[in-house]
Coordinates of C-alpha atoms in Angstrom, one line a residue:
M1 CA 31.4 -122.2 69.8
L2 CA 29.8 -123.4 66.5
E3 CA 31.7 -125.9 64.5
Y4 CA 30.0 -125.1 61.2
D5 CA 29.8 -128.7 60.2
S6 CA 26.0 -129.0 60.3
I7 CA 23.3 -126.6 59.1
A8 CA 20.7 -128.5 61.2
A9 CA 22.8 -128.0 64.2
I10 CA 23.1 -124.3 63.7
C11 CA 19.4 -124.0 63.2
E12 CA 18.7 -125.9 66.3
A13 CA 21.0 -123.9 68.4
A14 CA 19.2 -120.8 67.2
E15 CA 15.8 -122.3 67.9
Q16 CA 17.0 -123.3 71.4
Q17 CA 18.3 -119.9 72.2
Q18 CA 15.3 -118.3 70.6
V19 CA 17.4 -116.0 68.4
T20 CA 17.8 -115.7 64.6
I21 CA 20.6 -117.7 62.9
S22 CA 22.3 -114.3 62.1
A23 CA 22.3 -113.2 65.7
L24 CA 23.7 -116.6 66.8
V25 CA 26.4 -116.5 64.1
L26 CA 27.4 -112.9 64.7
S27 CA 27.9 -113.7 68.5
D28 CA 29.8 -116.8 67.7
Q29 CA 32.0 -115.1 65.2
A30 CA 32.8 -112.3 67.7
E31 CA 33.9 -114.9 70.1
Q32 CA 35.9 -117.0 67.6
T33 CA 37.7 -114.0 66.1
E34 CA 38.0 -112.0 69.3
M35 CA 36.5 -108.9 67.5
P36 CA 33.6 -106.8 68.6
E37 CA 30.3 -107.6 67.2
E38 CA 30.1 -104.1 66.0
A39 CA 33.3 -104.4 63.9
L40 CA 32.1 -107.4 62.3
Y41 CA 28.7 -106.0 61.5
E42 CA 30.5 -102.9 59.9
R43 CA 32.5 -105.2 57.8
M44 CA 29.5 -107.1 56.6
K45 CA 27.6 -103.8 55.9
N46 CA 30.6 -102.8 53.7
S47 CA 30.0 -106.1 51.8
L48 CA 26.3 -105.2 51.3
Y49 CA 27.5 -101.8 49.9
V50 CA 29.8 -103.4 47.4
M51 CA 26.9 -105.7 46.3
Q52 CA 24.6 -102.6 45.8
E53 CA 27.4 -100.8 43.9
A54 CA 27.9 -103.9 41.6
V55 CA 24.1 -103.9 40.9
R56 CA 24.2 -100.2 39.9
E57 CA 27.3 -100.5 37.8
G58 CA 26.2 -103.7 36.2
K59 CA 23.1 -102.2 34.8
N60 CA 25.1 -99.9 32.5
P61 CA 23.8 -100.7 29.0
D62 CA 27.3 -100.1 27.6
L63 CA 29.1 -102.5 30.0
R64 CA 30.8 -105.4 28.2
S65 CA 33.1 -108.1 29.3
T66 CA 36.8 -108.2 28.1
S67 CA 35.8 -111.1 25.8
G68 CA 33.0 -109.3 24.4
L69 CA 30.7 -112.3 25.0
T70 CA 28.5 -110.7 27.6
G71 CA 27.2 -107.4 28.8
G72 CA 24.0 -105.3 28.4
D73 CA 21.6 -108.0 29.4
A74 CA 20.9 -106.5 32.9
A75 CA 19.8 -103.3 31.2
R76 CA 17.5 -105.2 29.1
M77 CA 16.0 -107.0 32.1
E78 CA 15.7 -103.8 34.1
A79 CA 13.7 -102.1 31.2
Y80 CA 11.6 -105.3 30.9
A81 CA 11.0 -105.4 34.7
A82 CA 9.4 -101.9 34.5
G83 CA 6.4 -103.5 32.6
G84 CA 5.9 -106.3 35.0
G85 CA 6.5 -109.1 32.6
I86 CA 4.9 -112.5 33.5
T87 CA 6.0 -112.8 37.2
G88 CA 5.7 -109.2 38.2
T89 CA 8.1 -106.3 38.8
F90 CA 9.7 -107.7 42.1
L91 CA 11.0 -111.0 40.7
N92 CA 12.0 -109.4 37.4
H93 CA 13.9 -106.7 39.2
A94 CA 15.6 -109.5 41.2
M95 CA 16.7 -111.1 38.0
A96 CA 18.0 -107.9 36.7
R97 CA 20.1 -107.5 39.8
A98 CA 21.4 -111.1 39.6
V99 CA 22.5 -110.4 35.9
A100 CA 23.9 -107.0 36.8
V101 CA 26.4 -108.4 39.3
S102 CA 27.4 -111.4 37.3
E103 CA 28.0 -109.1 34.2
Y104 CA 30.0 -106.7 36.3
N105 CA 32.1 -109.6 37.5
A106 CA 32.6 -110.6 33.9
A107 CA 33.7 -107.1 33.1
M108 CA 36.2 -107.3 35.9
G109 CA 34.3 -105.0 38.3
R110 CA 34.4 -105.3 42.1
I111 CA 32.0 -107.9 43.4
V112 CA 31.6 -110.0 46.6
A113 CA 32.4 -113.7 46.0
S114 CA 29.2 -115.1 47.7
P115 CA 30.5 -117.8 47.9
T116 CA 32.3 -117.6 44.5
A117 CA 32.7 -115.1 41.7
G118 CA 31.0 -117.4 39.4
S119 CA 27.9 -117.4 41.6
C120 CA 28.2 -113.8 42.7
G121 CA 24.8 -112.6 41.4
I122 CA 22.5 -114.8 43.5
L123 CA 22.9 -113.4 46.9
P124 CA 22.7 -109.7 45.8
G125 CA 19.8 -110.6 43.5
T126 CA 17.9 -111.7 46.5
V127 CA 19.0 -109.7 49.6
V128 CA 19.6 -106.5 47.8
T129 CA 16.2 -106.9 46.0
M130 CA 14.6 -107.2 49.5
L131 CA 16.2 -104.1 50.6
E132 CA 15.7 -101.9 47.6
E133 CA 12.2 -103.0 47.0
G134 CA 11.2 -102.0 50.6
R135 CA 10.7 -105.5 52.0
C136 CA 13.4 -105.1 54.7
D137 CA 15.7 -102.4 56.3
E138 CA 19.4 -102.2 56.0
H139 CA 20.1 -103.7 59.4
A140 CA 18.1 -106.9 58.4
A141 CA 19.8 -107.1 55.1
V142 CA 23.2 -107.0 56.8
M143 CA 22.3 -109.5 59.3
A144 CA 20.9 -111.8 56.6
L145 CA 24.2 -112.1 55.1
F146 CA 25.5 -113.5 58.2
T147 CA 22.8 -116.3 57.9
A148 CA 24.0 -116.9 54.3
G149 CA 27.6 -116.9 55.4
A150 CA 27.0 -119.6 58.0
I151 CA 25.3 -121.9 55.4
G152 CA 28.1 -121.4 52.9
M153 CA 30.7 -122.3 55.6
V154 CA 28.9 -125.6 56.4
I155 CA 28.7 -126.4 52.6
A156 CA 32.3 -125.5 52.0
Q157 CA 33.4 -127.8 54.9
K158 CA 31.1 -130.7 54.2
A159 CA 31.0 -130.7 50.4
S160 CA 32.4 -128.0 48.1
I161 CA 31.7 -124.5 46.7
A162 CA 34.1 -124.9 43.8
G163 CA 32.9 -125.7 40.3
A164 CA 36.3 -127.3 39.6
Q165 CA 35.6 -129.8 42.4
G166 CA 31.9 -130.2 42.5
G167 CA 30.4 -128.8 39.4
C168 CA 28.2 -125.7 39.2
Q169 CA 25.8 -127.2 41.9
A170 CA 28.7 -126.4 44.2
E171 CA 28.7 -122.8 43.1
C172 CA 25.2 -121.7 42.2
G173 CA 23.6 -124.4 44.2
S174 CA 25.5 -123.3 47.2
A175 CA 24.7 -119.6 46.7
S176 CA 21.0 -120.5 46.2
A177 CA 21.0 -122.3 49.5
M178 CA 22.6 -119.5 51.2
A179 CA 20.2 -117.0 49.7
A180 CA 17.1 -119.1 50.5
A181 CA 18.0 -119.2 54.2
A182 CA 18.7 -115.5 54.2
L183 CA 15.3 -114.8 52.6
V184 CA 13.5 -116.9 55.0
E185 CA 15.0 -115.0 57.9
L186 CA 14.2 -111.7 56.1
A187 CA 10.5 -112.8 55.9
G188 CA 10.3 -113.6 59.5
G189 CA 10.5 -117.3 59.2
T190 CA 12.1 -119.6 61.7
P191 CA 15.5 -121.2 61.6
A192 CA 13.9 -124.6 61.0
Q193 CA 12.2 -123.1 57.9
A194 CA 15.5 -121.8 56.8
A195 CA 17.0 -125.3 56.9
H196 CA 14.0 -126.7 54.8
A197 CA 14.6 -123.8 52.2
C198 CA 18.2 -124.6 52.0
A199 CA 17.5 -128.3 51.4
M200 CA 15.0 -127.5 48.7
A201 CA 17.4 -125.1 46.9
I202 CA 20.2 -127.7 46.9
K203 CA 17.8 -130.5 45.6
N204 CA 16.6 -128.4 42.7
Q205 CA 20.2 -127.9 41.4
L206 CA 21.7 -131.3 42.3
G207 CA 24.0 -132.6 39.5
L208 CA 24.3 -129.1 37.8
V209 CA 27.6 -129.2 35.7
C210 CA 30.2 -126.6 35.3
D211 CA 30.8 -126.2 31.6
P212 CA 31.9 -122.6 30.9
V213 CA 32.3 -121.7 27.3
A214 CA 35.8 -120.9 26.4
G215 CA 36.7 -121.5 30.1
L216 CA 35.3 -118.0 31.0
V217 CA 32.8 -117.4 33.9
E218 CA 30.3 -115.9 31.5
I219 CA 28.3 -118.4 29.3
P220 CA 26.1 -120.0 30.7
C221 CA 27.2 -118.9 34.3
I222 CA 25.6 -115.5 34.2
K223 CA 22.1 -116.9 33.3
R224 CA 22.5 -119.6 35.9
N225 CA 22.8 -116.9 38.5
V226 CA 19.4 -115.8 37.4
S227 CA 17.9 -119.2 37.9
G228 CA 19.6 -119.6 41.2
A229 CA 18.1 -116.5 42.5
A230 CA 14.6 -117.6 41.3
I231 CA 15.2 -121.0 43.0
A232 CA 16.2 -119.3 46.3
F233 CA 12.9 -117.3 46.2
T234 CA 10.8 -120.4 45.3
S235 CA 12.5 -122.5 48.0
A236 CA 12.0 -119.8 50.5
E237 CA 8.3 -119.4 49.7
M238 CA 7.7 -123.1 50.1
A239 CA 9.5 -123.3 53.4
L240 CA 7.5 -120.2 54.6
A241 CA 4.3 -121.9 53.5
G242 CA 5.2 -124.8 55.8
V243 CA 6.4 -127.2 53.1
K244 CA 9.2 -129.4 54.4
S245 CA 12.1 -131.2 52.8
R246 CA 11.7 -134.9 53.3
I247 CA 15.5 -135.2 53.0
P248 CA 17.3 -133.4 55.8
V249 CA 19.4 -130.5 54.7
D250 CA 22.7 -132.0 55.8
E251 CA 22.0 -135.1 53.9
C252 CA 21.3 -132.9 50.8
V253 CA 24.7 -131.4 51.3
L254 CA 26.4 -134.8 51.5
A255 CA 24.5 -135.9 48.4
M256 CA 25.7 -132.8 46.6
R257 CA 29.3 -133.9 47.6
Q258 CA 28.8 -137.5 46.4
V259 CA 27.3 -136.2 43.1
G260 CA 30.2 -133.8 42.6
D261 CA 32.7 -136.6 43.2
M262 CA 31.0 -138.7 40.7
L263 CA 30.9 -136.1 38.0
P264 CA 33.6 -136.7 35.3
C265 CA 36.4 -134.1 35.0
S266 CA 35.0 -132.9 31.6
L267 CA 32.0 -131.4 33.5
K268 CA 34.0 -129.6 36.2
E269 CA 35.2 -126.4 34.8
T270 CA 37.6 -127.9 32.2
S271 CA 35.2 -126.8 29.3
K272 CA 35.6 -130.2 27.7
A273 CA 31.9 -131.2 27.6
G274 CA 28.5 -129.7 28.1
L275 CA 27.7 -126.5 26.5
A276 CA 31.4 -125.6 26.1
A277 CA 31.7 -128.4 23.6
T278 CA 28.8 -127.5 21.4
P279 CA 29.6 -126.3 17.9
T280 CA 28.5 -122.8 18.9
G281 CA 30.5 -123.0 22.2
L282 CA 33.7 -124.0 20.3
R283 CA 33.0 -121.2 17.8
L284 CA 32.8 -118.7 20.5
K285 CA 36.1 -120.0 22.0
R286 CA 37.8 -119.5 18.7
Q287 CA 36.3 -116.0 18.4
V288 CA 37.9 -115.0 21.8
F289 CA 41.2 -116.9 21.5
G290 CA 41.7 -117.5 18.0
E291 CA 42.5 -120.9 16.3
T292 CA 44.6 -122.9 18.8

């Protein structure tokens, strides 16, 4: 059975058995939970469907959060993506999906915490995009979520996936690493390349603070989901090109934990510093909650 205490160990086991990370994890989870692989697969497929539903609902131009601070940007991104923008329709549609799921979360819609609600747009923004843009089939997309889940389990055990404990690097950084590994698998890369993609995704968000305006998972969280999705794509592309992380992935995870432990409490979801403490951030807080 897998211990889920090392990303490198999981990738090495997959390499040795000449299977994908997802196939290894699905088999292991079936053994650990004493459930048929088919049942676990169907459960994960339902998670994929929830992600797709959140993407669709989140693109509603009239969608607004209860606070009134966010909503409607996914529709704007979707319209912009149709014209190609600077980076092309594919990446722009991915960004639109990441915004959509995050805005749907802020509006109290049903989402998959992957690994958290605050970072819920990154995995759908990548995996759902690969599926809906014709880069993979549904089976591959579902299996990729098992790969992402395994990465998240290791990070949760060895570091943190909570902004209140490790800053936004623990939420968007972890989600980006999960998505990067899933993308590598979807593109036909090796488990070793998935490990390098994870490392590069973590390195590029190391030290990211958690400073939600008014204590709400909206500003700047939603836009960080877009950045996290883009980082997942770029990290996967580098790994697939043969670029390697000189710092091993598990050492990157431990560094993330160390940095998170060193961050002051004011930068870990307390809204006492960072963007939350700017004049505009404080004004928006008063706008939502009144003079307190």
